[in-house]
Coordinates of C-alpha atoms and ligand atoms in Angstrom, one line a residue:
X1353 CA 32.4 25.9 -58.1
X1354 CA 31.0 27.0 -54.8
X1355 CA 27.5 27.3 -53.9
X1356 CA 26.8 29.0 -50.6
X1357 CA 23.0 29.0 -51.4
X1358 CA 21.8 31.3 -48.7
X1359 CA 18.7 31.5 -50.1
X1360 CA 17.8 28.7 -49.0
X1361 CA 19.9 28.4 -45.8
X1362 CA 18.7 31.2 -44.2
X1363 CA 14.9 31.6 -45.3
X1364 CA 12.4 29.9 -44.4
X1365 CA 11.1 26.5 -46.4
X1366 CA 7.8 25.1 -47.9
X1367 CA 8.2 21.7 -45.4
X1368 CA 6.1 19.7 -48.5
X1369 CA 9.5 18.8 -50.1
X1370 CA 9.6 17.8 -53.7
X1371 CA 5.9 18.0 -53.3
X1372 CA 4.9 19.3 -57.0
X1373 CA 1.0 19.0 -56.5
X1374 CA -0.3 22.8 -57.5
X1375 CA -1.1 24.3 -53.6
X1376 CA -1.0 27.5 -51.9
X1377 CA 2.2 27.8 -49.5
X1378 CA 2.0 29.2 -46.1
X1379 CA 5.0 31.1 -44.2
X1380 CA 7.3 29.9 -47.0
X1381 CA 9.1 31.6 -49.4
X1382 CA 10.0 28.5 -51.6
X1383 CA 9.4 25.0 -52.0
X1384 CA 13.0 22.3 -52.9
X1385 CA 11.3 21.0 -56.1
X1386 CA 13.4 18.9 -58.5
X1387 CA 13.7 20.1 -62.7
X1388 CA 12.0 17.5 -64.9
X1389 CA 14.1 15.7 -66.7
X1390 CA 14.3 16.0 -70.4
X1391 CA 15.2 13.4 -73.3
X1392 CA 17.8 14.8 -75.8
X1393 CA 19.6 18.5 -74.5
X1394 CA 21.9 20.0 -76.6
X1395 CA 23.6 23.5 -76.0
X1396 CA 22.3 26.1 -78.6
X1397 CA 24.5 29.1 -77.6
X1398 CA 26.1 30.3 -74.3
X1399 CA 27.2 33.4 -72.9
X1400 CA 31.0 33.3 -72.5
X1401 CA 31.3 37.1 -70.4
X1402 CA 28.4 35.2 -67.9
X1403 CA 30.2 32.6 -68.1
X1404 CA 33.3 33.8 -67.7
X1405 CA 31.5 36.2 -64.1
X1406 CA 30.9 32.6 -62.7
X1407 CA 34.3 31.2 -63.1
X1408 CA 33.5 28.7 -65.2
X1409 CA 36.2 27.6 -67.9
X1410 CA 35.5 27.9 -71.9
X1411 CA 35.7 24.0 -72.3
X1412 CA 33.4 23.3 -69.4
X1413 CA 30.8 25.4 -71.1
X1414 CA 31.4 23.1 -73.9
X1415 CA 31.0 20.0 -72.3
X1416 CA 28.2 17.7 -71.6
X1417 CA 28.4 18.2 -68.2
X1418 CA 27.3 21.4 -68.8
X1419 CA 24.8 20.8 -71.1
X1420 CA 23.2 18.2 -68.2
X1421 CA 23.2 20.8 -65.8
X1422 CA 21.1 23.4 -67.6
X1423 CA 18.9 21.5 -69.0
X1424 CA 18.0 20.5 -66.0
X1425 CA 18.8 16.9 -65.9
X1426 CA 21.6 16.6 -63.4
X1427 CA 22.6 19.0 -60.1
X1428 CA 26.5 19.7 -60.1
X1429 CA 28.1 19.2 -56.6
X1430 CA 26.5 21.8 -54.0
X1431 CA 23.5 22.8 -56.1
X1432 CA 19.7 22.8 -54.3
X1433 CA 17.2 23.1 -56.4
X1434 CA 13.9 24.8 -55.6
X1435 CA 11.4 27.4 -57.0
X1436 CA 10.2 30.6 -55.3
X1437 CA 6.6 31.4 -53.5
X1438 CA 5.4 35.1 -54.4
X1439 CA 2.5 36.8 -55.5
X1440 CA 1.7 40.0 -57.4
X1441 CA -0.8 42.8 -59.1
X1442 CA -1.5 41.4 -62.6
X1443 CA -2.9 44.5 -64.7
X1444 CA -4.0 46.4 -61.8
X1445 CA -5.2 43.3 -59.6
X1446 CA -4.1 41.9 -56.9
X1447 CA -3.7 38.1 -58.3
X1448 CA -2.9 36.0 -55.2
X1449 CA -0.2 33.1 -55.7
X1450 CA 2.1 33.0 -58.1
X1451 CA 5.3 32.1 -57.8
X1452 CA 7.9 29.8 -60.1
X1453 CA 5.6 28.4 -61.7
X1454 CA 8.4 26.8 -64.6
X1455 CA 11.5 28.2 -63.3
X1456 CA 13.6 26.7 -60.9
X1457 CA 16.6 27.7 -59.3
X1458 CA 20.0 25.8 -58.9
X1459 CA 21.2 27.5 -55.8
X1460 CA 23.8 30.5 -55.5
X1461 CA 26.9 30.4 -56.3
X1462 CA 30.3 32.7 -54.9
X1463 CA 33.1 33.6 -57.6
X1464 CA 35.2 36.5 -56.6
X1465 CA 33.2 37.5 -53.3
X1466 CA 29.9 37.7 -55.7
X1467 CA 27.1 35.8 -55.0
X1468 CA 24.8 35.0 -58.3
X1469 CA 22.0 32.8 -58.5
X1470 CA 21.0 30.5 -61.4
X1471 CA 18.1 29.4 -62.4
X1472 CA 16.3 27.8 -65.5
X1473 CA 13.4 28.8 -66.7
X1474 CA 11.3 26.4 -68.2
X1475 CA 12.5 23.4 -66.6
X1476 CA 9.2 21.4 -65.7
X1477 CA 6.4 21.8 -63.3
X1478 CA 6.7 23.3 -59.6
X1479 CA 4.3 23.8 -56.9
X1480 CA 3.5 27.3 -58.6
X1481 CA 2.6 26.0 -62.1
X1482 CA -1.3 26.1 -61.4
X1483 CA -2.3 25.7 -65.1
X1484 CA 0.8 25.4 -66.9
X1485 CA 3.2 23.1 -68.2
X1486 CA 6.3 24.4 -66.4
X1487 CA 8.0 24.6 -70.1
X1488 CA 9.2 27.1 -72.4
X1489 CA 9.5 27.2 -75.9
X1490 CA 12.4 27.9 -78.6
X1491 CA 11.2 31.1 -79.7
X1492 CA 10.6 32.5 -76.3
X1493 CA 14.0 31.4 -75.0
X1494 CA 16.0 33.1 -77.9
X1495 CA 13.9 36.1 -76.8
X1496 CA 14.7 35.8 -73.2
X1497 CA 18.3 34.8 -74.5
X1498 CA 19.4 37.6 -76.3
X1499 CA 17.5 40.6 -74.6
X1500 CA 19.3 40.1 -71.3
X1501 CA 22.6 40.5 -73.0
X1502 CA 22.0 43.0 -75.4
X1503 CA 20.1 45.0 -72.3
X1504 CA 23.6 44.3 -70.2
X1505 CA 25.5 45.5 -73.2
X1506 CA 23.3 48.6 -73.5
X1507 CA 24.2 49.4 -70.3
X1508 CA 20.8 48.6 -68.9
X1509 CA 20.4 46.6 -65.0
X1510 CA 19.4 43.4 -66.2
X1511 CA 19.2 39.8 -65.1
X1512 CA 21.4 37.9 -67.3
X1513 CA 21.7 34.7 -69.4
X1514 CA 24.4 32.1 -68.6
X1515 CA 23.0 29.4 -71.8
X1516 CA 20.0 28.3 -73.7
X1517 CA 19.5 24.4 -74.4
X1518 CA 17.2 22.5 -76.5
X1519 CA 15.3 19.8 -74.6
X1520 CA 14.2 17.8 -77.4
X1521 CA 11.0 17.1 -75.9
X1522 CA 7.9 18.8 -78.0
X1523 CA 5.9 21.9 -75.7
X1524 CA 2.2 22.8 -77.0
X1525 CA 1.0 26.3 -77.3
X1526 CA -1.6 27.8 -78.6
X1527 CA 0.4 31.1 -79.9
X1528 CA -2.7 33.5 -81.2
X1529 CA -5.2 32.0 -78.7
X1530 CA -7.7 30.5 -81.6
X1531 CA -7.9 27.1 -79.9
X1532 CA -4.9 25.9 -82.6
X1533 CA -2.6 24.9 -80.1
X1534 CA 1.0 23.4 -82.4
X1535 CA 4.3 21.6 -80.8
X1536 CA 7.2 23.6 -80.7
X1537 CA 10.4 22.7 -80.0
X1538 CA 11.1 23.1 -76.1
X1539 CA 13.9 25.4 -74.7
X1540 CA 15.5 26.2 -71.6
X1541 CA 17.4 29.6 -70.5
X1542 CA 19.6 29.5 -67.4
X1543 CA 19.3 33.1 -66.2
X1544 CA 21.7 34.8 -63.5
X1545 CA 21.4 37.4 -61.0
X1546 CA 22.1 38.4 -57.6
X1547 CA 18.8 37.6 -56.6
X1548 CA 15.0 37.0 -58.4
X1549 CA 13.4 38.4 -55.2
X1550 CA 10.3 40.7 -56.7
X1551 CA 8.0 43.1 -55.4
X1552 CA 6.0 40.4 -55.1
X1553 CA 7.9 38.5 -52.8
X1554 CA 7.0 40.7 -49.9
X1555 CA 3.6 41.2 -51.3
X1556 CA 2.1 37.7 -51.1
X1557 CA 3.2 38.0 -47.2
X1558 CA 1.4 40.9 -47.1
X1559 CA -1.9 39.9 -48.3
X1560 CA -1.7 36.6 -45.8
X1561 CA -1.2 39.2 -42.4
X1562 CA 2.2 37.1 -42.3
X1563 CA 4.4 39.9 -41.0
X1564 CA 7.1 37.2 -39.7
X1565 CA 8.2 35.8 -43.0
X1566 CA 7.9 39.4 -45.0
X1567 CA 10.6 40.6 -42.0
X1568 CA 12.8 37.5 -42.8
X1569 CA 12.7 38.8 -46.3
X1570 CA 13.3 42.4 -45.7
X1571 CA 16.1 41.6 -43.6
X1572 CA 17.5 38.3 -45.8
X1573 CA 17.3 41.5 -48.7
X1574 CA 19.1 43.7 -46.3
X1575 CA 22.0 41.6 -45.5
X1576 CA 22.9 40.8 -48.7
X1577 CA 21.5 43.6 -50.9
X1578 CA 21.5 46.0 -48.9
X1579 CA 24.3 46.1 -46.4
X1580 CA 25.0 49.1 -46.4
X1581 CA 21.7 50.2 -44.3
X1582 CA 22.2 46.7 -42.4
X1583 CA 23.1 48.3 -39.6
X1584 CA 20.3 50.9 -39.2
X1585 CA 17.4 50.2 -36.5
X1586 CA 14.8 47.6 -38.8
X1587 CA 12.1 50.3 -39.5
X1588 CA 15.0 52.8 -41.0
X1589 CA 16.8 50.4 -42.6
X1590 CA 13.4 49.1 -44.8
X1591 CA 12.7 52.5 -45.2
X1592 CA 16.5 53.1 -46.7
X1593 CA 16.2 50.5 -48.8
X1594 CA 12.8 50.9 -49.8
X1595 CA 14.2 54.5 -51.0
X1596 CA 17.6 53.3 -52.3
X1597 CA 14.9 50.7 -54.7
X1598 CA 13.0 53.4 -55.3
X1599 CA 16.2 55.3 -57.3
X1600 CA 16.9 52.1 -59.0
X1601 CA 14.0 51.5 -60.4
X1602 CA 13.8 55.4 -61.6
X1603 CA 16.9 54.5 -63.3
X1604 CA 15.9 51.7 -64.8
X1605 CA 13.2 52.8 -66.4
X1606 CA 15.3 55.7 -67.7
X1607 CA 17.4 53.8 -69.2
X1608 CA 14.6 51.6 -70.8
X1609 CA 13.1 55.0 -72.2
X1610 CA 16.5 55.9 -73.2
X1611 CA 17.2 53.0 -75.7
X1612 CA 13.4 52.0 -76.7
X1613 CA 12.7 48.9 -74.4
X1614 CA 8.7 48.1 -73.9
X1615 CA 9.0 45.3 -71.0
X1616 CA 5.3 44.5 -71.5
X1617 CA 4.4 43.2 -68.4
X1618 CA 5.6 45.3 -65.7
X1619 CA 3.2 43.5 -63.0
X1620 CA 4.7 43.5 -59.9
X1621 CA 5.6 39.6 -59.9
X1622 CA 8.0 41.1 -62.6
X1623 CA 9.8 44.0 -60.4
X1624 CA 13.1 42.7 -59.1
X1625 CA 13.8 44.1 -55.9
X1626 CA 16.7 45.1 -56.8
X1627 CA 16.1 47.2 -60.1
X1628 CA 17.0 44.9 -62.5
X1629 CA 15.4 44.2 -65.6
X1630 CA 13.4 40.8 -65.0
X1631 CA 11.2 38.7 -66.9
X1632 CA 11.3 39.1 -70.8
X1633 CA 8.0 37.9 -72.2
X1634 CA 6.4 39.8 -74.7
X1635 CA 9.0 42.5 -74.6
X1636 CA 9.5 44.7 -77.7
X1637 CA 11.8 47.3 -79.3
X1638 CA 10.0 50.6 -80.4
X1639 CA 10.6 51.4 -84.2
X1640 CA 8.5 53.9 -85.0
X1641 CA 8.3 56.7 -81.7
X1642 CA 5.2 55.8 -80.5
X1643 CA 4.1 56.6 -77.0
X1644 CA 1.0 54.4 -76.8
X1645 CA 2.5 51.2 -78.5
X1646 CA 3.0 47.8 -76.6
X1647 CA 3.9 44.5 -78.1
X1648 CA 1.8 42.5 -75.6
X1649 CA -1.2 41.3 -77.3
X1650 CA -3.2 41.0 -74.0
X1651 CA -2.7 44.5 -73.2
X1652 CA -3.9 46.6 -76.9
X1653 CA -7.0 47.3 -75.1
X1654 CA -5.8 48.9 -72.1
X1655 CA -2.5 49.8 -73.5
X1656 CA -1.6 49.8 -69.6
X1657 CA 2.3 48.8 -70.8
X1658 CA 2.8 51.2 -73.6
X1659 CA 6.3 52.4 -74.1
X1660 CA 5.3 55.9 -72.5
X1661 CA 3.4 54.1 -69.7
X1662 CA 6.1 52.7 -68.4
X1663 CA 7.5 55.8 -65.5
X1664 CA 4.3 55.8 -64.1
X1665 CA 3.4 52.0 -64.2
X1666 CA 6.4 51.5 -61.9
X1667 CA 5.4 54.4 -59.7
X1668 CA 2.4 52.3 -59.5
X1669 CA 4.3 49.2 -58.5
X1670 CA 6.2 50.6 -55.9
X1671 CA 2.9 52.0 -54.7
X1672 CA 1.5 48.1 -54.2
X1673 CA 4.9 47.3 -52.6
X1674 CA 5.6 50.4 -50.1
X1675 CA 1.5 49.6 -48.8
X1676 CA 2.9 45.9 -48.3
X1677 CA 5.7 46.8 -46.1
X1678 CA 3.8 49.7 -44.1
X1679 CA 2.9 47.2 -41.2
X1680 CA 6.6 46.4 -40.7
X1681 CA 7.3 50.8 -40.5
X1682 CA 3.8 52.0 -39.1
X1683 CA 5.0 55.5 -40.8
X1684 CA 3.5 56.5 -44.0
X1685 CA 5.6 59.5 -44.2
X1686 CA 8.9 58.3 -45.4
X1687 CA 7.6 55.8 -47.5
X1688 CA 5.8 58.8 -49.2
X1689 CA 8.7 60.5 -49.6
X1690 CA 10.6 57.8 -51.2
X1691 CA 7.7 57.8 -54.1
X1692 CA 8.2 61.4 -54.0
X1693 CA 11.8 61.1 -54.8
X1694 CA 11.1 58.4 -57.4
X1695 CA 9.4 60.9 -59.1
X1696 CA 11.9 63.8 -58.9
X1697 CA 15.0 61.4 -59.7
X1698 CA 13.1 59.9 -62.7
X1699 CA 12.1 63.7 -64.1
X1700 CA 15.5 64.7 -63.7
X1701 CA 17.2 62.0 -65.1
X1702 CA 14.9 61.6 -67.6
X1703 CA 15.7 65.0 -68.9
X1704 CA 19.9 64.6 -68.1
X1705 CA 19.6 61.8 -70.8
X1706 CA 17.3 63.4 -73.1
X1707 CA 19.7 66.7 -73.3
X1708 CA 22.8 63.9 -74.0
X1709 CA 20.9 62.2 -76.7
X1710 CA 20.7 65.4 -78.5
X1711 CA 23.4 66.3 -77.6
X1712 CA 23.3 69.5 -75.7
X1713 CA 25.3 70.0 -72.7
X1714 CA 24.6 73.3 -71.8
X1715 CA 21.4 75.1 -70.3
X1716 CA 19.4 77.5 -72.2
X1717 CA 16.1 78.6 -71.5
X1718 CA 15.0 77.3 -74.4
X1719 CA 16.0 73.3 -74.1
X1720 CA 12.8 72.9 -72.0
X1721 CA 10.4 73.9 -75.3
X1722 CA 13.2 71.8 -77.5
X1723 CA 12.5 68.4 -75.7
X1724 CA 8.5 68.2 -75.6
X1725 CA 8.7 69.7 -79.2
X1726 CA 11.1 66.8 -80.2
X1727 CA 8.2 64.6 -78.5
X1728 CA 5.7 65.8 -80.8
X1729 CA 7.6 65.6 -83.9
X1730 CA 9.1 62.0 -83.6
X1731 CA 5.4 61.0 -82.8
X1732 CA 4.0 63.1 -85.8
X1733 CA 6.3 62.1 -88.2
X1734 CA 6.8 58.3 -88.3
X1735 CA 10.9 58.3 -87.2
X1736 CA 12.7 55.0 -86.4
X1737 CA 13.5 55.9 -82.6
X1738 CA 17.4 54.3 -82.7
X1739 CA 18.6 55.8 -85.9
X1740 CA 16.9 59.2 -85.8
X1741 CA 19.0 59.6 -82.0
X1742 CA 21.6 58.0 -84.1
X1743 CA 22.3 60.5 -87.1
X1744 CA 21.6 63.4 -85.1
X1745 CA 25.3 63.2 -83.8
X1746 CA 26.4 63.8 -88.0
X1747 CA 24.5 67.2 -87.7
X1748 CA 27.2 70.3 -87.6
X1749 CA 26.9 73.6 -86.1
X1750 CA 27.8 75.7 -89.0
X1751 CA 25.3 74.8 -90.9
X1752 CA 22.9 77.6 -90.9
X1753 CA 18.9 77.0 -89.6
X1754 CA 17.5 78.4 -92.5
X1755 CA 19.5 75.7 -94.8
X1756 CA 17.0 73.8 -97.5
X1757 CA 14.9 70.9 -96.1
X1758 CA 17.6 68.2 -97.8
X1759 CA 20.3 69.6 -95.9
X1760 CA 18.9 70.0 -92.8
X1761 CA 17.2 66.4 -92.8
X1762 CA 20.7 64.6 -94.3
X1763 CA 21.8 63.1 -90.9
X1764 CA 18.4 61.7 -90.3
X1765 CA 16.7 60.9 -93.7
X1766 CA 17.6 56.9 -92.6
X1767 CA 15.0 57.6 -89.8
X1768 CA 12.2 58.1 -91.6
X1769 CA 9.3 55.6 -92.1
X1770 CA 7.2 58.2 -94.4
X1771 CA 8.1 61.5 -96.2
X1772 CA 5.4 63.6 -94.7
X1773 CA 8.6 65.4 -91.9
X1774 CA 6.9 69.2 -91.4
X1775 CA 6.8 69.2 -87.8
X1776 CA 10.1 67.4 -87.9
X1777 CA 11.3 69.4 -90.1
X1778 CA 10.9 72.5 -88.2
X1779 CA 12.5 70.9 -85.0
X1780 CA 15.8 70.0 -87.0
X1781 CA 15.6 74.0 -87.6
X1782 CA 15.1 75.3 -83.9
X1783 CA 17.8 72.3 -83.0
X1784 CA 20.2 73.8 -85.8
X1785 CA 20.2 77.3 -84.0
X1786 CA 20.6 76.2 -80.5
X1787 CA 23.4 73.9 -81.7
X1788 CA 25.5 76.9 -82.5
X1789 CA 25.4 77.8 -78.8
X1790 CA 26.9 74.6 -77.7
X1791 CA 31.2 75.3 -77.1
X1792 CA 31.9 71.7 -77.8
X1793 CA 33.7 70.9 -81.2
X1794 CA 31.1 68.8 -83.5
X1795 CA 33.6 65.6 -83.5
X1796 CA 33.7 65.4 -79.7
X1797 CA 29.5 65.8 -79.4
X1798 CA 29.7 63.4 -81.9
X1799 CA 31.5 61.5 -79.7
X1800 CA 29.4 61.4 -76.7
X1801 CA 25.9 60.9 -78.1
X1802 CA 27.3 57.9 -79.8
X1803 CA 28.1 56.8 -76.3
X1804 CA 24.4 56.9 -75.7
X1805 CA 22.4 56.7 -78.9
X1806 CA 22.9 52.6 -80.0
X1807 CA 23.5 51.7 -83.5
X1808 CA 22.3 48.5 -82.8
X1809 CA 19.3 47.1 -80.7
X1810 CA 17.2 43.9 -80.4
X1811 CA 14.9 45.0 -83.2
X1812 CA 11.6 42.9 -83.0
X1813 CA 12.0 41.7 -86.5
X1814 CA 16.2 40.8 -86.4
X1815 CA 15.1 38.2 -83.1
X1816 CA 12.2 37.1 -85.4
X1817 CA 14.2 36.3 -88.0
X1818 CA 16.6 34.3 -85.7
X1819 CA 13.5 32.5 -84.2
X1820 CA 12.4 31.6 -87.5
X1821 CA 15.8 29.8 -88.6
X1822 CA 16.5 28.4 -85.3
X1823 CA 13.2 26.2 -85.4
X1824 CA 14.5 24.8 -88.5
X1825 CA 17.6 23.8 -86.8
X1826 CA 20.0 26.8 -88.2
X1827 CA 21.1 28.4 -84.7
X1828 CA 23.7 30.7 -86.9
X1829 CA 21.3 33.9 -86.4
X1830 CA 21.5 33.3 -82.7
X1831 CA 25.1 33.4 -82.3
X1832 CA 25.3 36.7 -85.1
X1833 CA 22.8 38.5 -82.8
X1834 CA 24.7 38.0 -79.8
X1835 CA 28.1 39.2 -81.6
X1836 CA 26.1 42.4 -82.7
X1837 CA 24.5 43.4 -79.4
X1838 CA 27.7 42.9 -77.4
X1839 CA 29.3 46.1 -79.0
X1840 CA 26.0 48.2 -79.8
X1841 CA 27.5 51.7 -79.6
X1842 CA 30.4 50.7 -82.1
X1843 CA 30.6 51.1 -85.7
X1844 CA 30.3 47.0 -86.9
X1845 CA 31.1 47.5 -90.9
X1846 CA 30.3 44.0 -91.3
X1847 CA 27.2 44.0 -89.1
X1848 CA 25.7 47.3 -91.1
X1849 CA 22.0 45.2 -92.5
X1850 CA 21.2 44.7 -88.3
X1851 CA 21.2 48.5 -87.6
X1852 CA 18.3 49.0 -90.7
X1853 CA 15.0 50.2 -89.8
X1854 CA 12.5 47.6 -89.6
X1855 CA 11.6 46.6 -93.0
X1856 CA 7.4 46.9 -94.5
X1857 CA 7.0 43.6 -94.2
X1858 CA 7.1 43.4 -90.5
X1859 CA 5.0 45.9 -90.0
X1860 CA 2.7 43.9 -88.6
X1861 CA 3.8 40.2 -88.4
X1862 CA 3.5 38.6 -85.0
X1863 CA 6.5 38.3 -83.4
X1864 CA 7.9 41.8 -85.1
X1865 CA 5.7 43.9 -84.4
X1866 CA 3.2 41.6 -81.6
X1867 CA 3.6 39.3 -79.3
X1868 CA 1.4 37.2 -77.1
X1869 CA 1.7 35.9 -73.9
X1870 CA 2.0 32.3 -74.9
X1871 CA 5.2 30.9 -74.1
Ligands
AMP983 P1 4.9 35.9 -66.5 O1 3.8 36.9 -66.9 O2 5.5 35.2 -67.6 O3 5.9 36.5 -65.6 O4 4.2 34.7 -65.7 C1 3.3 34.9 -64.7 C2 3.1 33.7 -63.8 O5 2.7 32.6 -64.6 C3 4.4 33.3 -63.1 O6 4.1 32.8 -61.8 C4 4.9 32.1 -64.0 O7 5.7 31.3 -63.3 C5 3.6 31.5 -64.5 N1 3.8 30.8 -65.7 C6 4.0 31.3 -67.0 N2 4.1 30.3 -67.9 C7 4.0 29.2 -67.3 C8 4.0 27.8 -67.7 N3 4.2 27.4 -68.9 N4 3.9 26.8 -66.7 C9 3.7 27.2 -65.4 N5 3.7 28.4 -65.0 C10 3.8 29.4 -65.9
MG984 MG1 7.1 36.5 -64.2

């Protein structure tokens, strides 16, 4: 294995070394900071396709080698370990310091001219932990776990997830905030991605007038990144880049829209500068098409979050982060237009993904009025989002609009959470007509949608359930989960109870249908 760790070659270092006292960090952007060690690891699952990205060999992923590396307790040859300095808007406020505060990074390493770093979360206290314990928990971890890879497998830009360990060390948390803290076994997740540089990386430069360092990240981001717009004079090349992050994040969220994914936290400490999908906390999966919902506990109120937040709470982010780099482009105008075209790609991809979801692949005047009523009837009627997109690829185009309500509603009677289906009703009519415009035989659109409409997704209540017998030592779920998710557009006879809507009773149990922050 080679590490090349550039990251830390080539930017500049907190000079406090293995310093973990809890301090702000000056013209820094990370501090060499050594994992705590912890008494009994054991391997509860890997990923064999990450592992198999980084070069590493089935039985080394099986060894105890391994298992000493991420947990933490031992650095292979040409590792560095060291956690990140950025800050970040928390719910609309600019929060100051953050940074790893219990993940810590094992350097970057080259396999196949690809450079990926690796880093555990929850691996002991850092510099950044103010407050906390620099763990993470069981339950948390399976979360983190299994949503990168069933994200990846859903075609979504994520970070990804190399293993998850048990420490065998007890972490405290006080889960629903009432002061009734419990021990709970304590996890780590060795996540991997090209880099964990986040909006707020160049932010916390910003907010300390220290234009130096935020250029040695711009162009660290460049070189690597972004090479293509390396060789652009500096204030074009950010402003490329800054417009080239701008489309990835638009399709990002698209694609988080496009499958159900609530992040849940989308502060700008948690916006990869590269348009990946970072940071799963109290992430959810929407059942029922509901706009407005959130999974994060801290945010009901505000509902800042919600699923149909989302497009414009990354505007938002990119907003915070294109005002952070102005002093490096003294030009508002192209920075403007970026967000501009943020908006423009998002509408129009938006809408591309919509029309293949239902299937339609021609334009008729009509398909604008047939989207925003879908909207409305998905959110008037209680439909499960996945299968509803799911069993509208059974519907056929000879069936005539004016068929009775049993035959028009067949293909998507799984869907439904409550019999009251009038509005949705009508829109399986008006989509019944327009089908019969579409050229394409029903067994190819069939086809295609099923190429975008998942049968299977990270249902809040299927990783509860996992959670649940993992604590008790049974890891079984884990491993089923990860089988299920890595094929979620295929047919899985044998996986047919993980595609079912989520059952009354986790309605609303925490953890399937809430989640808080403690982790
Ligand atoms: P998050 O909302 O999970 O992205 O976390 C926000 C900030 O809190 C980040 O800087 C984290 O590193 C930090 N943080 C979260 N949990 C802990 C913990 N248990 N110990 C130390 N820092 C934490
Ligand atoms: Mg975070």
């Amino acid at each position: 294995m080679i590490f090349h760790n550039r990251y830390c070659m080539e930017l500049p270092q907190d000079p406090k070394q293995y310093l973990r006292t809890c301090r702000q960090v000056y013209e820094a952007c990370y501090t060499l900071t050594e994992a705590s060690p912890v008494s009994n690891p054991s391997l509860v699952i890997h990923s064999p396709e990450v592992a198999h990205m980084l070069g590493m060999s089935p039985d080394f992923c099986i060894s105890q080698e391994f298992v000493e590396a991420f947990s933490g307790n031992k650095l292979l040859d040409g590792m560095m370990s060291y956690a990140s300095c950025y800050g970040g808007h928390q719910f609309g406020n600019w929060a100051g310091q953050l940074g790893d505060g219990r993940a810590i990074s094992l350097g970057e390493l080259v396999h196949e001219g690809q450079s990926y770093e690796l880093q555990l979360k929850g691996a002991g206290p850092t510099p950044y932990s103010r407050m906390g314990d620099g763990r993470a928990v069981l339950r948390s971890s399976i979360r983190e776990f299994l949503c990168s890879e069933a994200m990846h497998h859903l075609g979504v830009p994520t970070t990804r997830a190399l293993s998850l360990v048990l420490t065998g060390d007890r972490v405290y948390r006080d889960m629903f905030y009432d002061g009734n803290a419990r021990p709970e076994p304590g996890a780590i997740v060795c996540r991997v991605a090209p880099s964990f540089l986040r909006f707020g990386s160049l932010e916390i430069f910003h907010s300390r007038r220290d234009t130096q360092t935020q250029k040695k990240v711009l162009d660290f981001l460049l070189r690597h990144h972004y090479p293509q717009f390396s060789q652009l004079p500096p204030k074009e090349a950010y402003c490329a880049m800054f417009h080239s992050l701008c489309e990835k994040t638009a399709h990002m969220v698209v694609q988080w829209m496009g499958v159900g994914f609530v992040h849940g936290v989308m502060n700008t400490d948690n916006m990869s500068m590269l348009g990946l999908t970072i940071d799963y906390g109290p992430y959810g999966w929407i059942d029922n098409y509901d706009p407005s919902w959130t999974p994060n506990t801290t945010d009901f109120m505000q509902q800042r979050y919600a699923f149909g937040q989302q497009p414009s709470m990354a505007l938002w982010n990119l907003e915070k982060l294109a005002n952070a780099i102005y002093p490096q482009i003294e030009d508002a105008k192209p920075l403007e237009d970026a967000l501009q075209y943020y908006v423009d790609y998002f509408e129009r991809s938006y809408r591309d993904l919509r029309m293949k979801k239902i299937g339609l692949h021609e334009e008729y005047p009509e398909d604008k009025e047939i989207l925003l009523s879908l909207n409305r009837a998905l959110q008037s009627t209680e439909v499960d989002m996945t299968l509803f997109f799911r069993g509208l690829s059974r519907c056929k185009k000879d069936v005539d609009e004016r068929a009775s309500q049993q035959i028009l509603m067949e293909p998507v009677c799984d869907s439904l959470y409550r019999s009251s289906t009038d509005e949705l009703l009508l829109w399986m009519r008006r989509y019944q007509k327009r089908l019969q415009k579409e050229s394409m035989p029903d067994v190819e659109r069939a086809k295609q949608m099923n190429r975008v409409n998942p049968k299977y997704v990270l249902r809040n209540y299927l990783a509860q359930q996992a959670i649940e017998k993992s604590e008790e030592g049974d890891h079984s779920l884990v491993h089923t989960l990860l089988d299920v998710m890595r094929n979620p557009f295929e047919e899985q006879s044998q996986y047919e109870d993980f595609s079912q809507k989520r059952p009354e009773w986790a309605r609303n149990k925490p953890g399937c249908s809430t989640l808080s922050c403690s982790s």
